[in-house]
Coordinates of C-alpha atoms and ligand atoms in Angstrom, one line a residue:
M1 CA 25.2 14.0 -11.8
L2 CA 23.8 17.4 -11.2
H3 CA 21.1 18.0 -8.6
H4 CA 19.0 21.1 -8.9
A5 CA 16.9 22.0 -5.9
T6 CA 14.3 24.0 -7.9
P7 CA 12.5 23.6 -11.2
Q8 CA 13.6 27.1 -12.1
A9 CA 17.3 26.2 -11.8
A10 CA 16.7 22.9 -13.7
G11 CA 14.8 24.8 -16.4
R12 CA 17.7 27.2 -17.0
W13 CA 20.1 24.2 -17.3
C14 CA 17.8 22.4 -19.7
A15 CA 17.4 25.6 -21.8
E16 CA 21.2 25.8 -22.1
Q17 CA 21.4 22.1 -23.1
R18 CA 18.7 22.5 -25.7
A19 CA 20.4 25.6 -27.1
A20 CA 23.6 23.6 -27.5
G21 CA 21.6 21.1 -29.6
R22 CA 21.3 18.3 -27.0
G23 CA 18.1 16.4 -26.8
I24 CA 16.7 15.6 -23.4
G25 CA 15.0 12.3 -22.4
F26 CA 12.9 13.0 -19.2
V27 CA 11.7 10.7 -16.5
P28 CA 9.3 12.2 -14.0
T29 CA 9.2 10.3 -10.6
M30 CA 7.9 10.6 -7.1
G31 CA 11.1 8.8 -5.8
A32 CA 11.3 5.6 -3.7
L33 CA 13.0 4.2 -6.8
H34 CA 12.7 0.6 -7.9
A35 CA 13.5 -1.5 -10.9
G36 CA 10.5 0.0 -12.9
H37 CA 11.9 3.5 -12.6
L38 CA 15.4 2.2 -13.5
S39 CA 14.1 0.7 -16.7
L40 CA 12.7 4.1 -17.7
L41 CA 16.0 5.9 -16.8
Q42 CA 18.0 3.3 -18.8
R43 CA 15.8 3.7 -21.9
A44 CA 15.9 7.6 -21.6
K45 CA 19.7 7.4 -21.4
R46 CA 20.0 5.1 -24.4
E47 CA 17.7 7.1 -26.7
N48 CA 18.7 10.7 -25.9
D49 CA 21.8 12.9 -25.5
L50 CA 20.9 13.5 -21.9
C51 CA 18.8 11.8 -19.3
C52 CA 17.0 14.0 -16.8
A53 CA 14.6 13.1 -14.0
S54 CA 12.4 14.8 -11.5
L55 CA 11.9 13.8 -7.9
F56 CA 8.7 15.3 -6.4
V57 CA 5.9 13.8 -4.4
N58 CA 3.1 15.7 -5.9
P59 CA 0.5 16.5 -3.3
L60 CA -2.1 17.4 -6.0
Q61 CA -2.4 13.8 -7.1
F62 CA -3.2 12.4 -3.6
D63 CA -6.9 12.4 -2.7
D64 CA -6.0 11.0 0.8
A65 CA -3.9 13.0 3.2
E66 CA -2.8 9.8 5.1
D67 CA -1.6 8.2 1.8
Y68 CA 0.4 11.3 1.0
A69 CA 1.9 11.4 4.5
N70 CA 2.8 7.7 4.4
Y71 CA 4.2 7.7 0.8
P72 CA 7.8 6.3 1.0
R73 CA 10.5 9.0 0.8
D74 CA 14.3 8.5 0.9
T75 CA 15.9 11.4 -1.1
Q76 CA 19.5 10.4 -0.4
K77 CA 19.0 6.8 -1.5
D78 CA 17.1 8.0 -4.6
L79 CA 19.9 10.4 -5.5
R80 CA 22.5 7.6 -5.3
M81 CA 20.2 5.4 -7.5
F82 CA 19.7 8.2 -10.1
A83 CA 23.5 8.6 -10.2
A84 CA 24.1 4.9 -10.5
A85 CA 21.6 4.9 -13.5
S86 CA 23.9 7.5 -15.2
C87 CA 21.3 10.2 -15.0
D88 CA 22.7 13.5 -16.0
M89 CA 20.5 15.8 -14.0
V90 CA 17.8 15.4 -11.3
F91 CA 15.7 18.1 -9.9
S92 CA 13.3 18.4 -7.0
G93 CA 11.5 21.4 -5.4
A94 CA 8.8 22.4 -3.0
L95 CA 5.2 23.0 -4.0
G96 CA 5.8 26.8 -4.0
D97 CA 8.6 26.4 -6.5
F98 CA 6.3 24.6 -9.0
F99 CA 3.5 27.0 -8.3
P100 CA 5.0 30.4 -7.3
G101 CA 2.7 32.4 -5.0
A102 CA 0.7 29.3 -3.8
G103 CA 0.6 29.0 -0.1
G104 CA -0.8 25.5 -0.2
V105 CA -2.6 23.0 -2.4
A106 CA -5.9 24.9 -2.1
D107 CA -4.4 27.9 -4.0
I108 CA -3.5 25.9 -7.1
P109 CA -5.7 25.9 -10.1
V110 CA -6.0 22.3 -11.0
K111 CA -6.3 21.3 -14.6
N112 CA -8.9 18.8 -15.9
A113 CA -7.2 15.5 -16.8
G114 CA -9.1 15.5 -20.1
P115 CA -11.0 12.6 -21.9
F116 CA -8.6 9.9 -20.7
G117 CA -9.2 10.9 -17.1
R118 CA -12.8 9.6 -17.3
G119 CA -13.8 6.4 -15.5
L120 CA -11.9 3.9 -13.4
E121 CA -9.3 6.1 -11.5
E122 CA -11.7 9.0 -11.7
K123 CA -14.3 7.1 -9.7
F124 CA -12.0 5.6 -7.0
R125 CA -9.3 8.4 -6.8
P126 CA -11.2 11.5 -7.7
G127 CA -8.9 14.3 -8.7
H128 CA -5.8 12.1 -9.0
L129 CA -5.3 12.3 -12.7
D130 CA -6.2 16.1 -12.7
G131 CA -3.3 16.5 -10.2
V132 CA -1.1 14.4 -12.5
R133 CA -1.9 16.6 -15.5
T134 CA -1.4 19.8 -13.5
I135 CA 2.2 18.8 -12.5
V136 CA 3.2 17.1 -15.7
E137 CA 2.4 20.2 -17.7
K138 CA 4.7 22.2 -15.3
L139 CA 7.4 19.6 -15.6
F140 CA 7.3 19.5 -19.4
A141 CA 7.4 23.3 -19.5
A142 CA 10.5 23.4 -17.3
V143 CA 12.5 20.6 -19.0
G144 CA 11.4 20.9 -22.7
P145 CA 12.2 17.2 -23.4
C146 CA 12.1 15.6 -26.8
R147 CA 10.9 12.4 -25.2
A148 CA 9.3 11.7 -21.8
Y149 CA 9.2 8.2 -20.4
F150 CA 6.3 6.7 -18.5
G151 CA 5.3 3.3 -17.3
E152 CA 2.5 1.2 -18.7
K153 CA 1.8 0.1 -15.1
D154 CA -0.1 3.4 -14.7
F155 CA -2.1 2.8 -17.9
Q156 CA -4.7 5.5 -17.6
Q157 CA -2.0 8.0 -16.6
S158 CA 0.0 7.0 -19.7
L159 CA -3.0 8.0 -21.8
V160 CA -3.4 11.3 -20.0
V161 CA 0.2 12.3 -20.4
T162 CA 0.3 11.2 -24.1
D163 CA -2.6 13.6 -24.6
I164 CA -0.6 16.4 -22.9
A165 CA 2.4 15.7 -25.1
Q166 CA 0.2 15.7 -28.2
Q167 CA -0.9 19.2 -27.3
S168 CA 2.7 20.4 -26.6
D169 CA 5.3 21.2 -29.1
G170 CA 7.8 18.4 -30.0
I171 CA 7.4 16.1 -27.0
S172 CA 6.8 12.4 -27.5
V173 CA 5.7 10.1 -24.7
V174 CA 7.4 6.7 -24.7
V175 CA 5.3 4.2 -22.7
C176 CA 7.6 1.5 -21.2
P177 CA 6.6 -2.1 -20.3
T178 CA 5.7 -3.0 -16.7
V179 CA 8.6 -4.4 -14.7
R180 CA 7.6 -7.1 -12.3
E181 CA 8.9 -9.0 -9.2
E182 CA 9.5 -12.7 -9.6
D183 CA 5.9 -13.7 -8.6
G184 CA 4.5 -11.2 -11.1
L185 CA 3.6 -8.3 -8.7
A186 CA 4.3 -5.1 -10.5
C187 CA 7.2 -3.1 -9.0
S188 CA 5.7 -0.1 -7.1
S189 CA 7.1 2.3 -4.5
R190 CA 4.1 1.3 -2.3
N191 CA 5.2 -2.4 -2.2
V192 CA 7.5 -1.6 0.7
L193 CA 4.5 -0.7 2.8
L194 CA 3.1 -4.3 2.5
S195 CA 3.6 -6.7 5.5
P196 CA 5.1 -10.1 4.5
N197 CA 1.6 -11.6 4.5
E198 CA 0.1 -8.8 2.4
R199 CA 3.1 -9.0 0.0
K200 CA 2.2 -12.6 -0.7
K201 CA -1.5 -11.8 -1.2
A202 CA -0.6 -8.9 -3.6
A203 CA 0.6 -11.4 -6.2
A204 CA -3.1 -12.3 -6.7
I205 CA -3.5 -9.1 -8.7
H206 CA -1.2 -10.3 -11.5
R207 CA -2.7 -13.8 -11.3
A208 CA -6.2 -12.3 -11.9
L209 CA -4.9 -10.4 -14.9
L210 CA -3.3 -13.7 -16.2
R211 CA -6.6 -15.5 -15.6
A212 CA -8.3 -12.9 -18.0
K213 CA -5.5 -13.4 -20.5
T214 CA -6.0 -17.2 -20.4
L215 CA -9.7 -16.8 -21.0
W216 CA -9.0 -14.4 -23.9
D217 CA -6.6 -16.9 -25.4
E218 CA -9.4 -19.5 -25.2
N219 CA -11.5 -17.1 -27.3
I220 CA -13.6 -15.7 -24.4
R221 CA -14.3 -12.1 -25.6
D222 CA -17.4 -11.2 -23.4
A223 CA -16.6 -8.3 -21.2
A224 CA -18.8 -9.4 -18.3
H225 CA -17.3 -12.9 -18.3
L226 CA -13.7 -11.6 -18.2
R227 CA -14.6 -9.0 -15.6
R228 CA -16.3 -11.6 -13.4
A229 CA -13.3 -14.0 -13.7
M230 CA -10.9 -11.3 -12.5
G231 CA -13.2 -10.3 -9.6
E232 CA -13.5 -13.9 -8.4
A233 CA -9.8 -14.5 -8.6
L234 CA -9.1 -11.4 -6.5
A235 CA -11.9 -12.2 -4.0
A236 CA -10.6 -15.7 -3.5
A237 CA -7.3 -14.3 -2.5
G238 CA -8.9 -11.9 0.0
V239 CA -7.9 -8.8 -1.9
A240 CA -10.4 -5.9 -1.7
V241 CA -11.2 -4.9 -5.3
E242 CA -11.9 -1.3 -6.3
Y243 CA -12.2 -2.2 -9.9
A244 CA -11.3 -5.2 -12.1
D245 CA -12.5 -4.0 -15.5
L246 CA -11.7 -3.8 -19.2
R247 CA -11.3 -1.1 -21.8
D248 CA -10.5 -0.9 -25.5
P249 CA -6.9 0.4 -25.2
L250 CA -7.2 2.2 -28.5
A251 CA -10.6 3.8 -27.8
W252 CA -10.7 4.9 -24.1
S253 CA -14.1 5.3 -22.6
G254 CA -15.3 6.3 -19.1
R255 CA -17.9 3.6 -19.2
P256 CA -17.3 -0.2 -18.9
P257 CA -17.7 -2.2 -22.1
A258 CA -20.5 -4.6 -22.7
G259 CA -20.7 -7.6 -24.9
E260 CA -17.9 -9.0 -27.1
M261 CA -14.6 -7.1 -27.3
Q262 CA -12.2 -6.9 -30.2
R263 CA -9.3 -5.5 -28.2
A264 CA -8.9 -5.4 -24.4
Q265 CA -6.8 -4.0 -21.7
A266 CA -7.6 -5.6 -18.3
L267 CA -7.1 -3.1 -15.4
V268 CA -7.2 -3.7 -11.7
A269 CA -7.1 -1.5 -8.6
A270 CA -7.2 -3.2 -5.3
R271 CA -6.4 -2.7 -1.7
V272 CA -4.2 -5.1 0.1
G273 CA -4.5 -4.1 3.8
R274 CA -4.2 -0.3 3.7
V275 CA -2.1 -0.3 0.5
R276 CA -3.7 0.6 -2.8
L277 CA -2.1 -1.2 -5.8
I278 CA -2.9 -1.0 -9.5
D279 CA -1.9 -3.1 -12.5
N280 CA -3.1 -4.0 -16.0
L281 CA -2.4 -6.3 -18.9
R282 CA -3.2 -6.2 -22.6
L283 CA -5.2 -9.3 -23.4
D284 CA -5.1 -9.3 -27.2
G285 CA -2.0 -9.5 -29.3
Ligands
AMP301 P1 6.0 7.1 -9.7 O1 7.3 7.5 -9.0 O2 5.2 6.1 -9.1 O3 5.2 8.4 -10.1 O4 6.4 6.5 -11.1 C1 7.3 7.2 -12.0 C2 7.2 6.5 -13.4 O5 7.6 5.1 -13.2 C3 5.7 6.5 -13.9 O6 5.8 6.8 -15.3 C4 5.3 5.1 -13.6 O7 4.3 4.6 -14.5 C5 6.6 4.3 -13.8 N1 6.5 3.0 -13.2 C6 6.1 2.8 -11.9 N2 6.1 1.4 -11.7 C7 6.6 0.8 -12.8 C8 6.9 -0.5 -13.2 N3 6.6 -1.5 -12.3 N4 7.3 -0.7 -14.4 C9 7.6 0.3 -15.3 N5 7.3 1.6 -15.0 C10 6.9 1.9 -13.8

């Protein structure tokens, strides 16, 4: 497996591969790899001539300096895992490599996330999806993939990056199912930051989503009813809820729905101790 230390070197390699007629499947990551990342890498490998990944903890998408400082990092372990997943090329880089001339985050013109950035994450992590859009546009420009793979776990992010791809030439975003631990907790790089007691509590997030799904299957379609049921399930487990809400997955809106829903994605963001976790589940279908 090749490891390029800058997006420029990676970009040159990708251009050579594209010129030779090879299609690239691309998996952007912030490292601290887990089974969710591996599922994306495996699919990219299967569906393309080449599987490429990026490893960059993007400071632009953190609204909290402490969260950025504490984000788990283990580059050597990650590189071994990328290689074991038969990745062809991984690249990393410093902030100044992605944004030449920038001395720090404050110098970087941040893009607006667009219509799918409205609501939910926007309220509780202001600027997060703007930072995602800013880096993903850079990554797409460097790699020029035919397909880019993202996880459904970050549902609102998957909508933002699909929007970017639709405005870029020839890139399709493939949204991959959420990989979970045995008790239902969505795999996340942040799970290693949970104490054993918090780790047990965190399973309540998936249980709350399943509660909404059960109600939906019993023909409960009222948004307020479903929202309340998730909130109660999380509160009973002692999890601090940021949002436990619903959206029409095919018609995103910044505002919470009211009344009967025809389609619903249930979405939760919660803090377990100091760790912020998100998850979601499609209720219909
Ligand atoms: P991250 O390194 O957290 O930025 O994640 C890199 C990619 O992996 C993103 O597209 C995430 O949505 C995806 N991802 C993270 N967790 C999971 C999971 N549990 N299942 C599937 N994909 C995931």
